[in-house]
Coordinates of C-alpha atoms and ligand atoms in Angstrom, one line a residue:
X1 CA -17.8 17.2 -7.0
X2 CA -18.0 13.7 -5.1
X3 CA -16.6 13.8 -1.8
X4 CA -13.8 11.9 -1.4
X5 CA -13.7 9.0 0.3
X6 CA -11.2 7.2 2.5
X7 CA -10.9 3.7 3.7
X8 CA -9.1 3.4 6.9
X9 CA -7.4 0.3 8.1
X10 CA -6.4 0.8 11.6
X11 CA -5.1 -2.6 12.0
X12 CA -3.1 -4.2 14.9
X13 CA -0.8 -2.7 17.8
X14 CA -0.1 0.8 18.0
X15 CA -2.4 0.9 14.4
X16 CA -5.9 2.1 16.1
X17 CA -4.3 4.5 18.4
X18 CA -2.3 6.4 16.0
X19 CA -5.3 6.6 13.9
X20 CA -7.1 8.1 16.4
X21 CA -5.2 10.8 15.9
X22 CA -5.2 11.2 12.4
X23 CA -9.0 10.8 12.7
X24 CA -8.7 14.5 14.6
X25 CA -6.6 16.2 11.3
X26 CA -9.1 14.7 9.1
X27 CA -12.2 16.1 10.9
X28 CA -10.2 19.6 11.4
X29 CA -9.5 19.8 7.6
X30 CA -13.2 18.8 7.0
X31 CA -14.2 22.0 9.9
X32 CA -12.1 24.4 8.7
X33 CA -11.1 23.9 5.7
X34 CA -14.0 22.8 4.0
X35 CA -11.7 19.9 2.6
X36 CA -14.7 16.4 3.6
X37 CA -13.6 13.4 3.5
X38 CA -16.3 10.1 3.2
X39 CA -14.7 7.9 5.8
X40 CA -15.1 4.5 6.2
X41 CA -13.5 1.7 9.2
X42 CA -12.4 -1.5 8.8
X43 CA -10.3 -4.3 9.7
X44 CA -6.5 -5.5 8.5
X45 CA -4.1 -8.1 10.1
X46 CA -4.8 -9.7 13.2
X47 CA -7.8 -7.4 13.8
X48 CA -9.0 -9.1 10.9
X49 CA -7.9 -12.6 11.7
X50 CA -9.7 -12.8 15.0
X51 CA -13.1 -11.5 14.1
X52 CA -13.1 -13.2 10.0
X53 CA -10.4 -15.9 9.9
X54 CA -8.4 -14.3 7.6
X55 CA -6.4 -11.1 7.9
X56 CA -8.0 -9.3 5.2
X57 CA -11.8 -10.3 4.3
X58 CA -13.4 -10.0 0.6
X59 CA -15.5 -7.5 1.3
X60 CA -12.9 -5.1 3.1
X61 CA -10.9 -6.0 -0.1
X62 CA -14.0 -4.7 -2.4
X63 CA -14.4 -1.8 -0.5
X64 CA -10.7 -0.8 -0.9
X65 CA -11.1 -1.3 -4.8
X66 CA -13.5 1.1 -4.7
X67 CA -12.2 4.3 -2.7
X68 CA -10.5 7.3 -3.2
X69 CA -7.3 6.3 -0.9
X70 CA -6.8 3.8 2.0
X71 CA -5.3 4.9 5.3
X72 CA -3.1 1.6 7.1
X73 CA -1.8 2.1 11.2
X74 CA 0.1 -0.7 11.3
X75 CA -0.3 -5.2 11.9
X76 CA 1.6 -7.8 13.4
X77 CA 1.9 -8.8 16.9
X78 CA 2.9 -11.8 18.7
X79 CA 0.1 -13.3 19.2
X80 CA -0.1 -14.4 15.4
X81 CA 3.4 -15.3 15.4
X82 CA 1.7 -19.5 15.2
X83 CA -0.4 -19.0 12.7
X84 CA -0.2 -20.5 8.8
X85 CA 1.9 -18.3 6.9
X86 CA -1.5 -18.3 5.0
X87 CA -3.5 -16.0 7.6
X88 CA -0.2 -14.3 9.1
X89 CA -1.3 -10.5 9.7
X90 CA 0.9 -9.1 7.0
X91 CA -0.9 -11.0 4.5
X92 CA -3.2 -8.8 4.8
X93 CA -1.1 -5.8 4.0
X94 CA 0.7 -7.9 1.0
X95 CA -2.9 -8.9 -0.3
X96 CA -4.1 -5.2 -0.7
X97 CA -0.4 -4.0 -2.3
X98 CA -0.6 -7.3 -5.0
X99 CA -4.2 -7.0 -5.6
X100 CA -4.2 -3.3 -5.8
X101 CA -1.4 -3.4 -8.0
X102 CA 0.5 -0.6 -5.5
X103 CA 3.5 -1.0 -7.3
X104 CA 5.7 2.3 -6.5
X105 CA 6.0 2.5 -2.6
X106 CA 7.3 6.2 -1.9
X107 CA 9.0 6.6 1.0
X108 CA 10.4 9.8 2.0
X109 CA 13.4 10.2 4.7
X110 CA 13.3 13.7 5.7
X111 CA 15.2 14.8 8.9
X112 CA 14.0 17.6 10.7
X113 CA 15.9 20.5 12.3
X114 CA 14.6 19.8 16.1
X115 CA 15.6 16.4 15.6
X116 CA 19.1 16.5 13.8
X117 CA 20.6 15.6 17.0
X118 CA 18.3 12.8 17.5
X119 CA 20.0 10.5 15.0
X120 CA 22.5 8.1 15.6
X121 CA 24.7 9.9 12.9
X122 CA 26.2 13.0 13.4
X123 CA 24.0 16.2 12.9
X124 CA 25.8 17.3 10.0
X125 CA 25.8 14.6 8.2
X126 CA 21.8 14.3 8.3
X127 CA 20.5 18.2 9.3
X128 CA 18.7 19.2 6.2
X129 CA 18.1 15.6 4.6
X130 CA 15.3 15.2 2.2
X131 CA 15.6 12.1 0.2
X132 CA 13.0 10.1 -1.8
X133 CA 13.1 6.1 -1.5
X134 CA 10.7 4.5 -4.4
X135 CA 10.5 0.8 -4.0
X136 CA 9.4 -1.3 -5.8
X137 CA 6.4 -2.7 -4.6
X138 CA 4.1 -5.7 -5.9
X139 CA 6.7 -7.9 -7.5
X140 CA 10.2 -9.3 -7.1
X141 CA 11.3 -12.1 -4.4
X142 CA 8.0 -11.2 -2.2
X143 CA 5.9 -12.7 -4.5
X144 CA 7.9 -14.6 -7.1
X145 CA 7.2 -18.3 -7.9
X146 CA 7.9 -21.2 -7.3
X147 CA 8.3 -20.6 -3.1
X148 CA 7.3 -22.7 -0.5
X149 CA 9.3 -25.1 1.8
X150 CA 10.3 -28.5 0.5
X151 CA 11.6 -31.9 0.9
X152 CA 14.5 -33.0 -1.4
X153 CA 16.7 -35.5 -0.8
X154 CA 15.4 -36.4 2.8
X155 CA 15.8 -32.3 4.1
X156 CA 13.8 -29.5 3.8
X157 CA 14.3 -26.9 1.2
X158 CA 13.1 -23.1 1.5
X159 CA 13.1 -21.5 -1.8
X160 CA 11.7 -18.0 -2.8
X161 CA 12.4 -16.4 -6.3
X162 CA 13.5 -12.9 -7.3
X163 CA 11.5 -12.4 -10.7
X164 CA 10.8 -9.2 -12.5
X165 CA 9.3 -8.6 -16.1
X166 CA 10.7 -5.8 -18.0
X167 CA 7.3 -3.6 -17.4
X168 CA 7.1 -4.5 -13.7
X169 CA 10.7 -2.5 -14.0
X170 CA 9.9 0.4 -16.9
X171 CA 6.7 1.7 -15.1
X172 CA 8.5 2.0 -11.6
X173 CA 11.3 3.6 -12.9
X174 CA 8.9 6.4 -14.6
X175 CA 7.7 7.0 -11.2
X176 CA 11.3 7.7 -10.2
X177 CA 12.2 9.9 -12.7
X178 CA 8.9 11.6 -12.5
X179 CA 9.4 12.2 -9.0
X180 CA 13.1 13.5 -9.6
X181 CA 11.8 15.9 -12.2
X182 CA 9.7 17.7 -8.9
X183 CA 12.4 17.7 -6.7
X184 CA 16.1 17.8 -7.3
X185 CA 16.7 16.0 -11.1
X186 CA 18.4 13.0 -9.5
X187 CA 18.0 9.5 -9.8
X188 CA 19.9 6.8 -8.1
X189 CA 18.9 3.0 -8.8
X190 CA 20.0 0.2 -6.7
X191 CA 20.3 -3.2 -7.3
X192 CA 22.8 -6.5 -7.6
X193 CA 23.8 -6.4 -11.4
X194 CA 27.2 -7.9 -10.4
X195 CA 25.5 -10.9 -8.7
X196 CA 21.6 -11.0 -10.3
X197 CA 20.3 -11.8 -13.5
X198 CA 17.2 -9.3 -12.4
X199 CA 19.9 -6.9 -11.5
X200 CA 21.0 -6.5 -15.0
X201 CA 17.8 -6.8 -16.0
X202 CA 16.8 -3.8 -13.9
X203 CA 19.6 -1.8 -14.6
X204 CA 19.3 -2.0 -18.2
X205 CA 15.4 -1.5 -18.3
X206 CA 16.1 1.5 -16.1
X207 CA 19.2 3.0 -18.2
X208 CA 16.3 2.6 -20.9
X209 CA 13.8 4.8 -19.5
X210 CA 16.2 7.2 -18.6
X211 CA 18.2 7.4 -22.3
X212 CA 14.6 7.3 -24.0
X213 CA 12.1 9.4 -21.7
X214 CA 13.7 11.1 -19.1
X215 CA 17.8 12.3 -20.7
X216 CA 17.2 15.5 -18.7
X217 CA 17.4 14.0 -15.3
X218 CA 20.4 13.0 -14.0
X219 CA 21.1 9.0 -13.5
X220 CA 23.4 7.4 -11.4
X221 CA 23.5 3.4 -10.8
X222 CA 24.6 1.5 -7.2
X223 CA 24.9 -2.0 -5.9
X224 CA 22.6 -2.2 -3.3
X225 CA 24.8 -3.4 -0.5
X226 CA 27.1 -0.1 -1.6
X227 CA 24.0 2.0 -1.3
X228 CA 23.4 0.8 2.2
X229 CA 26.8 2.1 3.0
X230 CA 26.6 5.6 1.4
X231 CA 23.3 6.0 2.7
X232 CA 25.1 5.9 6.2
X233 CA 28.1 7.7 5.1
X234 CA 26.8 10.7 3.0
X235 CA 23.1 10.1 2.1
X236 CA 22.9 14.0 1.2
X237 CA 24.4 13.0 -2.0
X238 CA 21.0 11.3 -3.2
X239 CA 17.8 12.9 -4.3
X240 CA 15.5 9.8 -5.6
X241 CA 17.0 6.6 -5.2
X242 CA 14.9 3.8 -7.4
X243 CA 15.0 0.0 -6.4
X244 CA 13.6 -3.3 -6.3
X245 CA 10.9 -4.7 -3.5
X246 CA 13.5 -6.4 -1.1
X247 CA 16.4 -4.1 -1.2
X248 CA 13.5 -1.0 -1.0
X249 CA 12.4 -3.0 2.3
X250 CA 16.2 -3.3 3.5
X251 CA 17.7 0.5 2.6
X252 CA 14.2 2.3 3.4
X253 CA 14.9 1.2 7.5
X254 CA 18.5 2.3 6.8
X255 CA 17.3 5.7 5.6
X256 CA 14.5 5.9 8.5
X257 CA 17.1 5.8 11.1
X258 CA 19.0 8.5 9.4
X259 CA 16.1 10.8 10.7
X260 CA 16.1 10.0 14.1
X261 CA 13.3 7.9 15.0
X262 CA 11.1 5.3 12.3
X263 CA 8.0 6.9 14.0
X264 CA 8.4 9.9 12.2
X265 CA 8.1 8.0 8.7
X266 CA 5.0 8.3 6.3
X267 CA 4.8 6.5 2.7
X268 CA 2.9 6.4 0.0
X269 CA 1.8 3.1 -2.4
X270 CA 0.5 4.0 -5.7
X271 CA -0.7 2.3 -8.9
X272 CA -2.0 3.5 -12.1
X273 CA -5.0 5.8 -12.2
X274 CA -8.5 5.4 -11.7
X275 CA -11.3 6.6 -14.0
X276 CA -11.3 9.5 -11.9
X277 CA -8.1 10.3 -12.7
X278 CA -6.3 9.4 -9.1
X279 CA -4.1 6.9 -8.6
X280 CA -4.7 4.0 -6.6
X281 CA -3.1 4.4 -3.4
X282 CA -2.9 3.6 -0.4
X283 CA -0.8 5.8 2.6
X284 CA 0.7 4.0 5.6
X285 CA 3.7 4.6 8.4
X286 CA 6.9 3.0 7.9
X287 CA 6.7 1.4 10.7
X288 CA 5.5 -1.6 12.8
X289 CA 2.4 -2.3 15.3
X290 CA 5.0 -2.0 18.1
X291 CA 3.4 -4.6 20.6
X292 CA 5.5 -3.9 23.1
X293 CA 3.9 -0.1 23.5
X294 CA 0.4 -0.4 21.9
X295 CA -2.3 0.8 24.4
X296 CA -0.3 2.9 26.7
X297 CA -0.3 6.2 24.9
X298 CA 2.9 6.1 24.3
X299 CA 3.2 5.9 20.5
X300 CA 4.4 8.3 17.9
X301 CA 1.5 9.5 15.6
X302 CA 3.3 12.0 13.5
X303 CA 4.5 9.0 10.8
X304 CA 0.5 8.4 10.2
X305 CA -0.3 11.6 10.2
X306 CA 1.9 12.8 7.7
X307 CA 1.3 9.6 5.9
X308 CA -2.4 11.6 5.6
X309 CA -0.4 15.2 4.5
X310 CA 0.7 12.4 1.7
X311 CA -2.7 11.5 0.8
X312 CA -3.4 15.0 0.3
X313 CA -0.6 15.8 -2.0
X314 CA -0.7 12.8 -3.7
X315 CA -4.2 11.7 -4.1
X316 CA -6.4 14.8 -4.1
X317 CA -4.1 17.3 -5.4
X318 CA -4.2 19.9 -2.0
X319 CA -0.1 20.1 -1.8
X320 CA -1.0 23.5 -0.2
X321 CA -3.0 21.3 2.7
X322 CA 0.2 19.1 2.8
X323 CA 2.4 21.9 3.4
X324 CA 0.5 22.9 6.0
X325 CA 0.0 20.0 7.6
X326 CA 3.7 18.8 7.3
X327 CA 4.3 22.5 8.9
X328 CA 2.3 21.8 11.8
X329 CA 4.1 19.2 12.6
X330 CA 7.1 20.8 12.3
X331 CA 6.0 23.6 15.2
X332 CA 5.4 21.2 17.5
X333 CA 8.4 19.8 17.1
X334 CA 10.7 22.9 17.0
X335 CA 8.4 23.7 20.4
X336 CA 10.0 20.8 21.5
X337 CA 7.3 18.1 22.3
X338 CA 8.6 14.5 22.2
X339 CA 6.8 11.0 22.8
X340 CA 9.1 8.8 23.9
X341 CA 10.6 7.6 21.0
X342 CA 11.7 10.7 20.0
X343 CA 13.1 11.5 23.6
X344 CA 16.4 12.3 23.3
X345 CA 19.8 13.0 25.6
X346 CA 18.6 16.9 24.9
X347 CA 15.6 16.2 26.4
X348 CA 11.9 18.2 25.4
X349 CA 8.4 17.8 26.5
X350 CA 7.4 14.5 27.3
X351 CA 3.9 14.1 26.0
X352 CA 1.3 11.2 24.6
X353 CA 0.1 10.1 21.5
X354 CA -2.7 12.0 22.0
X355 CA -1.2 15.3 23.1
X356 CA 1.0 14.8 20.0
X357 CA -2.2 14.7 17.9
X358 CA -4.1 17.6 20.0
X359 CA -0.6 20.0 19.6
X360 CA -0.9 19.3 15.8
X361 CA -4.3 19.8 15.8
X362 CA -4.0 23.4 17.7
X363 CA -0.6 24.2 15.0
X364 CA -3.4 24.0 12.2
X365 CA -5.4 25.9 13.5
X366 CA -3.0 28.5 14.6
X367 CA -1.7 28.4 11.4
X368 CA -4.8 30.0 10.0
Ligands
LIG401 C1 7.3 -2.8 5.3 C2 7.1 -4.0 6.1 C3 6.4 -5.1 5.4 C4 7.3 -5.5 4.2 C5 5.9 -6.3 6.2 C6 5.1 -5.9 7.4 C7 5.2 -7.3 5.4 O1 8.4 -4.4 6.6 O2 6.3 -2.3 4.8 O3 8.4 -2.3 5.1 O4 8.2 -6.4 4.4 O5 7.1 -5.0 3.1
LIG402 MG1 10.0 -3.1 6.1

């Protein structure tokens, strides 16, 4: 067998020093678990912008048609905030999810123990979460046409559209339900059938799937602005929840903060499968490039790390590897060490990204 190969797209911010960190797992589960990976760096957002002119090049775009998985940090910063909407950083990232075709967006909220105390809500209400948010990822009002900003009758216009084809909706729900069927049989889909032609639309398309494909796993349907509510006031009550690219954006922040901190959030964007039987996919943290902290060692690497423990269960089939990895990260939490996003009225260990990364790294190895 080929070794796999991984692009990785540090990006801007916070983005190169987390994956620094990840670069340590990779090389220990190459050491020790004989597990290689073909590795390959290059640029996205304003990394990008500032050495090509555009925030993702052609050729960076070839090269991630062409691997095994792609590994984003994070872009954005304020420095770009001037620039044509054309060459913004997050063009980039929206360039490689369209053109990749990434269309289900997994991204798991999963609070754990050492940290129940850590969110905002009360510990019962989040200890023990483990909820599944697929959004909807390469279609709806991100990329729907006409947009632009306009001039009609002597003032400006700004118009974006919410469009989505009865396929765009069928093969994200089959994600969902296929997703449910490993976990715990439960489906929740969110959108704005009372107000949205697309929201009945998706509802329908959705009831579809479920009456025709998937009748064993249990489906439930929300307005999204209701699902915002319940996700704050008993989110335990969802397993998979299924929606569209905006309200996925929206209710997958809501559910990050249920777990304490957004630095602890991985995802996963996959498409349909290769020839070698892999989906496309590409694994990034939830969250942003942070300008504010990038460069002082203060960031959280566990979101990008276990946005890698994804790439292993999801792309290469090692959900052993995963388990052990998301473990890891675990122990080091239960032994209380905390970067300072995760630093808490209960205090811990303070320590930086890179002790973060080295603790994982010795975890692994102690879990041998
Ligand atoms: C996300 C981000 C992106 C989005 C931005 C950076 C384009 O908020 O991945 O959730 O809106 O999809
Ligand atoms: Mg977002």
């Amino acid at each position: 067998m080929t070794t796999p190969s991984l692009l990785i797209l540090p990006g801007d911010g916070i983005g190169a020093e987390v994956m620094t960190e990840v670069r340590k797992v990779i090389d220990w589960f190459g050491a020790k678990r004989d597990l290689a990976f073909d590795v390959t760096e290059d640029l996205v957002g304003g990394a990008a912008y500032d050495k090509h002119g555009v925030p993702l090049s052609d050729a960076t775009m070839a090269k991630a048609q062409e691997v095994d998985a792609i590994l984003l940090g994070a872009v954005g910063g304020p420095q770009y905030d001037d620039l044509d909407f054309s060459v913004k950083p997050e063009r980039g990232l929206l360039r490689l999810r369209k053109e990749m075709d990434l269309y289900a967006n997994l991204r798991p909220a999963q609070c754990f123990d050492a940290l129940a105390d850590f969110s905002s809500l009360k510990r019962d209400v989040v200890a023990g979460l483990d909820i599944m948010i697929v959004r909807e990822l390469t279609s709806g009002i991100y990329f729907g046409e006409p947009r632009g900003i306009f001039e009609e009758n002597g003032e400006r216009v700004g118009l974006n559209t919410q469009r989505y084809t009865e396929s765009e909706i069928r093969r994200v729900a089959r994600s969902a339900f296929e997703l449910a069927k490993r976990r715990n049989n439960k489906v929740c889909s969110m959108e704005k059938a009372n107000v949205m032609e697309s929201g009945i639309l998706w509802r329908g398309v959705v009831s579809e799937v479920h009456e025709n494909e998937y009748p064993e796993v249990e489906l439930s349907h929300m307005y999204a602005d209701a699902g915002g509510m319940q996700l704050c006031r008993w989110p335990k009550q969802f397993d998979v929840i299924v929606t569209d690219n905006l309200f996925g954006d929206l209710l997958s922040d809501v559910a990050a903060m249920l777990t304490g901190s957004l630095g602890m959030l991985p995802s996963a964007s996959l498409g349909a499968p290769m020839e070698n039987g892999r989906p496309k996919a590409m694994y990034e943290p939830v969250h942003g490039s942070a300008p504010d902290i990038a460069g002082q060692g203060k960031a959280n690497p566990i979101a990008c790390i276990l946005s890698f423990a994804m790439a292993l269960r999801y792309s290469f089939d090692e959900g052993t590897e995963a388990d052990r990895l998301e473990a890891a990260v675990e122990k080091v939490l239960a032994d209380g060490l905390r970067t300072g996003d995760l630093m808490g009225p209960e205090g811990g260990t303070p320590v930086s990204t890179s002790e973060m990364g080295d603790a994982i790294v010795a975890a692994l190895t102690s879990s041998l």
